[in-house]
Amino acid sequence: GQQVMQIPQYQHVQEGEDFTTYCNSSTTLSNIQWYKQRPGGHPVFLIQLVKSGEVKKQKRLTFQFGEAKKDSSLHITATQTTDVGTYFCAARPLDSNYQLIWGAGTKLIIKP
Amino acid sequence: DAGVIQSPRHEVTEMGQEVTLRCKPISGHDYLFWYRQTMMRGLELLIYFNNNVPIDDSGMPEDRFSAKMPNASFSTLKIQPSEPRDSAVYFCASSPTGSYGYTFGSGTRLTVV
């Protein structure tokens, strides 16, 4: 079946360092969504990217959608303790009937 | 809006017992999704509804699982009989259209002993 690869699985950073997670699909996507899940919490919708090459920013978060609409990234500048959690991409293939294909998530851990 | 409301938050039951999980979606959201999350398998879509009608239940693991949506404001996921491998966090999510972001409930943590 269709899969979305998300890397890395974990990323340990010092507070103030940057964080990036990547998602890659073998097939062209209609759109891709990003969610954040705090420890013990539920996924929270962050953003949806639809257009080829699209770049969107939310404060310190920058989201990109690849030109071929097969890959996406989330970059956090100058991480803070409030950024801790797992970040998931959720991709919708072109032939999807509204189903999302979820990445495995990248866990952001702030080193003490 | 209170968001998507799930109950109970935690459920501990013995193997073989029936378990019913409940969900109230956001008013006006036409799509409702049931997900299961485990460390090993991540987020798995079990079933989703559009306008109270089940559209795709291919993710329901076995006949022991069933889901209903009798009206636009209520859905249930039932497991009968429950087994230890059903232990997971079950999330309900809703969306105004199928193509936009989902709002998840707080989840039900199910433990079957």
mmCIF file of C-alpha atoms in Angstrom:
data_model
loop_
_atom_site.group_PDB
_atom_site.id
_atom_site.type_symbol
_atom_site.label_atom_id
_atom_site.label_comp_id
_atom_site.label_asym_id
_atom_site.label_seq_id
_atom_site.Cartn_x
_atom_site.Cartn_y
_atom_site.Cartn_z
ATOM 1 C CA GLY A 1 0.000 0.000 0.000
ATOM 2 C CA GLN A 2 0.927 3.641 -0.156
ATOM 3 C CA GLN A 3 3.343 4.807 2.489
ATOM 4 C CA VAL A 4 4.834 8.031 3.694
ATOM 5 C CA MET A 5 8.335 7.937 5.080
ATOM 6 C CA GLN A 6 9.015 10.405 7.865
ATOM 7 C CA ILE A 7 12.488 11.014 9.257
ATOM 8 C CA PRO A 8 14.100 11.186 11.681
ATOM 9 C CA GLN A 9 12.235 9.129 14.262
ATOM 10 C CA TYR A 10 13.707 11.200 17.079
ATOM 11 C CA GLN A 11 15.629 14.444 17.279
ATOM 12 C CA HIS A 12 17.378 15.627 20.408
ATOM 13 C CA VAL A 13 18.176 19.332 20.433
ATOM 14 C CA GLN A 14 19.347 21.910 22.897
ATOM 15 C CA GLU A 15 16.823 24.618 23.565
ATOM 16 C CA GLY A 16 17.430 27.333 21.018
ATOM 17 C CA GLU A 17 18.639 24.983 18.294
ATOM 18 C CA ASP A 18 16.677 24.327 15.130
ATOM 19 C CA PHE A 19 14.614 21.215 14.348
ATOM 20 C CA THR A 20 13.570 19.731 11.018
ATOM 21 C CA THR A 21 11.437 16.755 10.065
ATOM 22 C CA TYR A 22 10.938 15.418 6.548
ATOM 23 C CA CYS A 23 8.213 13.420 4.831
ATOM 24 C CA ASN A 24 8.498 11.644 1.529
ATOM 25 C CA SER A 25 5.899 9.871 -0.590
ATOM 26 C CA SER A 26 6.466 7.539 -3.526
ATOM 27 C CA THR A 27 3.378 8.927 -5.238
ATOM 28 C CA THR A 28 2.184 12.420 -6.051
ATOM 29 C CA LEU A 29 0.055 13.981 -3.371
ATOM 30 C CA SER A 30 -3.052 16.098 -3.477
ATOM 31 C CA ASN A 31 -2.050 17.816 -0.278
ATOM 32 C CA ILE A 32 -0.216 17.225 2.964
ATOM 33 C CA GLN A 33 -1.116 18.146 6.518
ATOM 34 C CA TRP A 34 1.019 18.562 9.631
ATOM 35 C CA TYR A 35 -0.032 17.770 13.194
ATOM 36 C CA LYS A 36 1.585 18.120 16.600
ATOM 37 C CA GLN A 37 0.955 15.726 19.461
ATOM 38 C CA ARG A 38 2.159 16.664 22.929
ATOM 39 C CA PRO A 39 3.140 13.833 25.290
ATOM 40 C CA GLY A 40 -0.061 12.217 26.558
ATOM 41 C CA GLY A 41 -2.151 14.390 24.270
ATOM 42 C CA HIS A 42 -3.945 14.162 20.984
ATOM 43 C CA PRO A 43 -2.863 15.236 17.479
ATOM 44 C CA VAL A 44 -3.525 18.910 16.807
ATOM 45 C CA PHE A 45 -3.841 20.162 13.238
ATOM 46 C CA LEU A 46 -1.196 22.723 12.348
ATOM 47 C CA ILE A 47 -1.471 23.389 8.622
ATOM 48 C CA GLN A 48 -2.337 22.037 5.194
ATOM 49 C CA LEU A 49 -0.186 22.522 2.101
ATOM 50 C CA VAL A 50 -1.790 22.206 -1.306
ATOM 51 C CA LYS A 51 0.265 23.931 -3.986
ATOM 52 C CA SER A 52 3.500 22.759 -5.568
ATOM 53 C CA GLY A 53 6.472 24.523 -3.964
ATOM 54 C CA GLU A 54 4.285 26.113 -1.309
ATOM 55 C CA VAL A 55 5.958 27.620 1.759
ATOM 56 C CA LYS A 56 3.949 28.679 4.795
ATOM 57 C CA LYS A 57 5.103 30.134 8.080
ATOM 58 C CA GLN A 58 3.583 30.142 11.528
ATOM 59 C CA LYS A 59 5.837 32.180 13.831
ATOM 60 C CA ARG A 60 8.953 29.994 14.250
ATOM 61 C CA LEU A 61 7.531 27.120 12.156
ATOM 62 C CA THR A 62 8.152 26.908 8.401
ATOM 63 C CA PHE A 63 6.343 24.345 6.279
ATOM 64 C CA GLN A 64 7.351 23.450 2.725
ATOM 65 C CA PHE A 65 5.752 21.339 0.016
ATOM 66 C CA GLY A 66 8.047 20.041 -2.715
ATOM 67 C CA GLU A 67 7.818 21.073 -6.337
ATOM 68 C CA ALA A 68 6.815 17.541 -7.337
ATOM 69 C CA LYS A 69 4.275 17.357 -4.485
ATOM 70 C CA LYS A 70 5.934 14.224 -3.152
ATOM 71 C CA ASP A 71 7.833 15.618 -0.192
ATOM 72 C CA SER A 72 7.385 18.084 2.611
ATOM 73 C CA SER A 73 9.265 19.455 5.574
ATOM 74 C CA LEU A 74 8.639 21.222 8.847
ATOM 75 C CA HIS A 75 11.376 23.414 10.264
ATOM 76 C CA ILE A 76 11.309 24.979 13.716
ATOM 77 C CA THR A 77 13.712 27.832 14.391
ATOM 78 C CA ALA A 78 15.143 28.310 17.874
ATOM 79 C CA THR A 79 13.213 25.552 19.640
ATOM 80 C CA GLN A 80 11.530 26.199 22.967
ATOM 81 C CA THR A 81 10.340 23.778 25.630
ATOM 82 C CA THR A 82 6.787 24.340 24.430
ATOM 83 C CA ASP A 83 7.744 22.741 21.094
ATOM 84 C CA VAL A 84 8.279 19.326 22.711
ATOM 85 C CA GLY A 85 6.104 16.620 21.214
ATOM 86 C CA THR A 86 5.746 14.429 18.160
ATOM 87 C CA TYR A 87 5.205 15.983 14.755
ATOM 88 C CA PHE A 88 3.270 13.985 12.168
ATOM 89 C CA CYS A 89 2.770 14.536 8.497
ATOM 90 C CA ALA A 90 -0.444 13.194 6.987
ATOM 91 C CA ALA A 91 -0.541 12.917 3.227
ATOM 92 C CA ARG A 92 -3.475 12.682 0.908
ATOM 93 C CA PRO A 93 -2.648 10.867 -2.359
ATOM 94 C CA LEU A 94 -4.204 12.103 -5.581
ATOM 95 C CA ASP A 95 -6.528 9.107 -5.796
ATOM 96 C CA SER A 96 -7.539 9.211 -2.141
ATOM 97 C CA ASN A 97 -11.156 9.156 -1.059
ATOM 98 C CA TYR A 98 -10.351 11.585 1.775
ATOM 99 C CA GLN A 99 -8.128 9.077 3.545
ATOM 100 C CA LEU A 100 -4.836 10.301 4.967
ATOM 101 C CA ILE A 101 -1.599 8.338 4.972
ATOM 102 C CA TRP A 102 0.200 9.129 8.219
ATOM 103 C CA GLY A 103 3.925 9.346 8.733
ATOM 104 C CA ALA A 104 5.389 7.593 11.761
ATOM 105 C CA GLY A 105 6.141 10.931 13.426
ATOM 106 C CA THR A 106 9.282 12.695 14.597
ATOM 107 C CA LYS A 107 9.672 13.139 18.314
ATOM 108 C CA LEU A 108 11.284 16.412 19.348
ATOM 109 C CA ILE A 109 13.190 16.091 22.587
ATOM 110 C CA ILE A 110 14.819 19.056 24.314
ATOM 111 C CA LYS A 111 18.042 18.102 26.064
ATOM 112 C CA PRO A 112 18.160 19.180 29.706
ATOM 113 C CA ASP B 1 -17.238 25.114 20.672
ATOM 114 C CA ALA B 2 -16.169 22.397 23.103
ATOM 115 C CA GLY B 3 -14.361 20.481 20.384
ATOM 116 C CA VAL B 4 -14.632 16.752 19.817
ATOM 117 C CA ILE B 5 -15.712 15.055 23.019
ATOM 118 C CA GLN B 6 -14.808 11.468 23.802
ATOM 119 C CA SER B 7 -15.754 9.307 26.726
ATOM 120 C CA PRO B 8 -14.537 7.667 28.782
ATOM 121 C CA ARG B 9 -10.973 9.049 29.021
ATOM 122 C CA HIS B 10 -9.705 5.806 30.483
ATOM 123 C CA GLU B 11 -11.144 2.317 30.407
ATOM 124 C CA VAL B 12 -9.742 -0.772 32.056
ATOM 125 C CA THR B 13 -11.588 -3.975 31.350
ATOM 126 C CA GLU B 14 -11.087 -7.691 31.526
ATOM 127 C CA MET B 15 -10.535 -9.814 28.489
ATOM 128 C CA GLY B 16 -13.819 -10.970 27.015
ATOM 129 C CA GLN B 17 -15.835 -7.984 28.178
ATOM 130 C CA GLU B 18 -17.666 -5.608 25.874
ATOM 131 C CA VAL B 19 -16.261 -2.097 25.568
ATOM 132 C CA THR B 20 -18.087 0.910 24.151
ATOM 133 C CA LEU B 21 -16.287 4.126 23.291
ATOM 134 C CA ARG B 22 -18.261 7.283 22.605
ATOM 135 C CA CYS B 23 -17.689 10.371 20.521
ATOM 136 C CA LYS B 24 -19.484 13.667 19.966
ATOM 137 C CA PRO B 25 -18.106 15.469 16.906
ATOM 138 C CA ILE B 26 -18.044 19.210 16.372
ATOM 139 C CA SER B 27 -21.417 20.465 15.244
ATOM 140 C CA GLY B 28 -21.525 20.964 11.502
ATOM 141 C CA HIS B 29 -18.644 18.613 10.759
ATOM 142 C CA ASP B 30 -19.797 16.121 8.149
ATOM 143 C CA TYR B 31 -16.916 13.677 8.526
ATOM 144 C CA LEU B 32 -16.112 11.539 11.546
ATOM 145 C CA PHE B 33 -13.072 9.295 11.870
ATOM 146 C CA TRP B 34 -12.088 6.621 14.396
ATOM 147 C CA TYR B 35 -8.366 6.042 14.848
ATOM 148 C CA ARG B 36 -6.312 3.736 17.028
ATOM 149 C CA GLN B 37 -2.799 4.647 18.176
ATOM 150 C CA THR B 38 -0.153 2.295 19.505
ATOM 151 C CA MET B 39 3.611 2.575 19.801
ATOM 152 C CA MET B 40 4.108 -0.317 17.420
ATOM 153 C CA ARG B 41 1.648 0.625 14.668
ATOM 154 C CA GLY B 42 1.260 4.372 15.054
ATOM 155 C CA LEU B 43 -2.029 5.963 14.001
ATOM 156 C CA GLU B 44 -4.381 3.583 12.208
ATOM 157 C CA LEU B 45 -7.665 4.600 10.628
ATOM 158 C CA LEU B 46 -10.375 2.170 11.673
ATOM 159 C CA ILE B 47 -13.471 3.603 10.000
ATOM 160 C CA TYR B 48 -14.895 6.890 8.814
ATOM 161 C CA PHE B 49 -18.371 8.286 8.285
ATOM 162 C CA ASN B 50 -19.722 10.958 5.982
ATOM 163 C CA ASN B 51 -23.081 12.423 6.979
ATOM 164 C CA ASN B 52 -23.568 9.535 9.419
ATOM 165 C CA VAL B 53 -22.998 6.892 6.736
ATOM 166 C CA PRO B 54 -20.001 4.523 7.067
ATOM 167 C CA ILE B 55 -17.829 5.031 4.001
ATOM 168 C CA ASP B 56 -14.773 2.887 4.610
ATOM 169 C CA ASP B 57 -14.415 0.314 7.368
ATOM 170 C CA SER B 58 -11.490 -1.545 5.840
ATOM 171 C CA GLY B 59 -9.328 -0.611 8.811
ATOM 172 C CA MET B 60 -11.549 -2.366 11.339
ATOM 173 C CA PRO B 61 -9.311 -5.193 12.495
ATOM 174 C CA GLU B 62 -11.891 -7.907 13.061
ATOM 175 C CA ASP B 63 -15.568 -8.627 13.387
ATOM 176 C CA ARG B 64 -15.178 -7.966 17.081
ATOM 177 C CA PHE B 65 -15.088 -4.260 16.202
ATOM 178 C CA SER B 66 -18.193 -2.349 15.165
ATOM 179 C CA ALA B 67 -19.013 1.335 14.834
ATOM 180 C CA LYS B 68 -22.244 3.243 14.516
ATOM 181 C CA MET B 69 -23.292 6.819 13.962
ATOM 182 C CA PRO B 70 -27.022 7.021 14.671
ATOM 183 C CA ASN B 71 -27.097 10.812 14.252
ATOM 184 C CA ALA B 72 -24.842 13.733 13.410
ATOM 185 C CA SER B 73 -23.855 14.339 17.014
ATOM 186 C CA PHE B 74 -22.968 10.884 18.265
ATOM 187 C CA SER B 75 -20.879 7.873 17.329
ATOM 188 C CA THR B 76 -19.837 4.711 19.115
ATOM 189 C CA LEU B 77 -17.055 2.206 18.650
ATOM 190 C CA LYS B 78 -17.735 -1.155 20.224
ATOM 191 C CA ILE B 79 -15.366 -4.038 20.858
ATOM 192 C CA GLN B 80 -16.945 -7.378 21.766
ATOM 193 C CA PRO B 81 -15.283 -9.438 23.080
ATOM 194 C CA SER B 82 -12.220 -7.391 24.007
ATOM 195 C CA GLU B 83 -8.705 -8.860 23.962
ATOM 196 C CA PRO B 84 -5.428 -7.644 25.480
ATOM 197 C CA ARG B 85 -4.090 -6.754 22.017
ATOM 198 C CA ASP B 86 -6.885 -4.196 21.698
ATOM 199 C CA SER B 87 -5.129 -2.092 24.334
ATOM 200 C CA ALA B 88 -4.404 1.277 22.726
ATOM 201 C CA VAL B 89 -5.497 4.896 22.639
ATOM 202 C CA TYR B 90 -8.604 5.329 20.507
ATOM 203 C CA PHE B 91 -9.179 8.733 18.961
ATOM 204 C CA CYS B 92 -12.239 10.170 17.348
ATOM 205 C CA ALA B 93 -11.756 13.073 14.922
ATOM 206 C CA SER B 94 -14.093 15.201 12.876
ATOM 207 C CA SER B 95 -13.707 17.485 9.883
ATOM 208 C CA PRO B 96 -16.043 19.954 8.159
ATOM 209 C CA THR B 97 -15.139 18.430 4.814
ATOM 210 C CA GLY B 98 -13.112 15.356 4.045
ATOM 211 C CA SER B 99 -10.333 17.422 2.572
ATOM 212 C CA TYR B 100 -9.430 19.705 5.452
ATOM 213 C CA GLY B 101 -7.660 19.229 8.769
ATOM 214 C CA TYR B 102 -9.092 17.005 11.437
ATOM 215 C CA THR B 103 -9.988 18.001 14.977
ATOM 216 C CA PHE B 104 -9.180 15.162 17.325
ATOM 217 C CA GLY B 105 -10.799 14.363 20.640
ATOM 218 C CA SER B 106 -8.711 13.753 23.735
ATOM 219 C CA GLY B 107 -8.881 10.011 23.192
ATOM 220 C CA THR B 108 -9.827 6.979 25.229
ATOM 221 C CA ARG B 109 -6.973 4.976 26.690
ATOM 222 C CA LEU B 110 -8.159 1.370 26.692
ATOM 223 C CA THR B 111 -6.416 -1.289 28.719
ATOM 224 C CA VAL B 112 -7.628 -4.874 28.434
ATOM 225 C CA VAL B 113 -6.217 -7.180 31.100
#
